[in-house]
Amino acid sequence: MRLSPSWQGNLDGHVVSHGNPATLTSWHLLVTFCSLHVALWMKFFEHKPFDSRAVMGFGILNGISIGLLNLSLGFNSVGFYQMTKLAIIPCTVLLETLFFSKQFSQLCVY
């Protein structure tokens, strides 16, 4: 059974893209959504009130980010993709420090 029509493994174990990376992104978000609801039902965490507008904005940006990262796998090597994902964290810290004057604890840095 293939879960996604856009990704298929070939005989030597490599993943080959066949089209739209949004299919893989959609499956990723659906599994995350279902897993979080199961975890909430099993009382792994508790529901707290939140600003729905901020969460929707974050969700949209997160979905776009996942889609672009999946798309980049079609144009770049896996090693470059992994290094790019790892570079996102220090770049985010740098941008938040420069533009929002946010201070980070030294415990978070190391």
Coordinates of C-alpha atoms in Angstrom, one line a residue:
M1 CA 0.0 0.0 0.0
R2 CA 1.4 3.4 -1.0
L3 CA 0.3 6.3 1.3
S4 CA 1.4 9.0 -1.0
P5 CA 1.2 9.0 -4.8
S6 CA 4.0 11.6 -5.1
W7 CA 6.8 9.5 -3.4
Q8 CA 7.8 6.0 -4.1
G9 CA 10.8 3.9 -3.0
N10 CA 12.7 2.2 -5.8
L11 CA 14.5 -1.2 -5.6
D12 CA 17.8 0.1 -4.1
G13 CA 16.0 2.0 -1.3
H14 CA 16.2 5.5 -2.6
V15 CA 13.2 7.7 -2.6
V16 CA 12.1 9.1 -6.0
S17 CA 9.8 12.1 -6.4
H18 CA 6.9 11.7 -8.8
G19 CA 5.2 15.0 -8.5
N20 CA 3.5 17.2 -5.9
P21 CA 5.4 17.6 -2.6
A22 CA 2.2 18.9 -1.0
T23 CA 0.9 15.3 -0.8
L24 CA 3.7 14.3 1.5
T25 CA 3.2 17.5 3.5
S26 CA -0.6 16.8 3.8
W27 CA 0.1 13.3 5.1
H28 CA 2.6 14.6 7.6
L29 CA 0.2 17.2 9.0
L30 CA -2.7 14.7 9.1
V31 CA -0.6 12.2 11.1
T32 CA 0.6 15.0 13.4
F33 CA -3.0 16.2 14.0
C34 CA -4.3 12.7 14.7
S35 CA -1.3 11.9 17.0
L36 CA -1.8 15.0 19.1
H37 CA -5.5 14.2 19.5
V38 CA -4.7 10.7 20.7
A39 CA -2.1 12.1 23.1
L40 CA -4.7 14.6 24.4
W41 CA -7.2 11.8 24.9
M42 CA -4.6 9.8 26.7
K43 CA -3.9 12.8 29.0
F44 CA -0.3 13.2 28.0
F45 CA -0.9 16.9 28.2
E46 CA -3.9 19.2 29.0
H47 CA -5.7 21.6 26.7
K48 CA -5.2 25.3 27.5
P49 CA -6.8 28.3 26.0
F50 CA -4.9 30.0 23.1
D51 CA -5.1 32.8 20.7
S52 CA -6.6 31.1 17.6
R53 CA -5.4 33.8 15.2
A54 CA -1.8 33.4 16.2
V55 CA -2.0 29.6 16.1
M56 CA -3.6 29.7 12.6
G57 CA -0.8 32.0 11.4
F58 CA 1.8 29.7 12.8
G59 CA 0.1 26.7 11.3
I60 CA 0.0 28.2 7.8
L61 CA 3.7 29.2 8.0
N62 CA 4.6 25.7 9.4
G63 CA 2.7 24.0 6.5
I64 CA 4.5 26.2 3.9
S65 CA 7.8 25.5 5.6
I66 CA 7.3 21.8 5.5
G67 CA 6.2 21.9 1.9
L68 CA 9.2 24.0 0.9
L69 CA 11.6 21.7 2.8
N70 CA 10.1 18.6 1.0
L71 CA 10.3 20.4 -2.3
S72 CA 14.0 21.2 -1.7
L73 CA 14.7 17.5 -1.5
G74 CA 13.9 17.3 -5.2
F75 CA 16.6 19.8 -6.1
N76 CA 19.3 19.2 -3.4
S77 CA 21.2 16.3 -1.8
V78 CA 20.0 14.9 1.5
G79 CA 23.2 16.1 3.2
F80 CA 22.5 19.7 2.1
Y81 CA 18.9 19.4 3.2
Q82 CA 19.9 18.2 6.7
M83 CA 22.5 21.0 7.1
T84 CA 19.9 23.6 6.0
K85 CA 17.4 22.3 8.6
L86 CA 20.0 22.4 11.3
A87 CA 21.0 25.9 10.3
I88 CA 17.4 27.2 10.8
I89 CA 17.8 27.1 14.6
P90 CA 20.8 29.5 15.0
C91 CA 19.5 31.7 12.2
T92 CA 16.2 32.0 14.1
V93 CA 18.0 32.9 17.3
L94 CA 20.1 35.5 15.4
L95 CA 17.1 37.1 13.7
E96 CA 15.0 37.3 16.9
T97 CA 18.0 38.8 18.7
L98 CA 18.6 41.4 16.0
F99 CA 15.0 42.4 15.1
F100 CA 13.1 41.8 18.4
S101 CA 15.9 42.3 20.9
K102 CA 15.1 39.0 22.5
Q103 CA 17.5 37.7 25.1
F104 CA 18.2 34.0 25.4
S105 CA 19.3 32.2 28.5
Q106 CA 22.9 30.7 28.4
L107 CA 21.3 27.4 29.4
C108 CA 19.4 27.4 26.1
V109 CA 22.5 28.2 24.1
Y110 CA 24.6 25.3 25.2

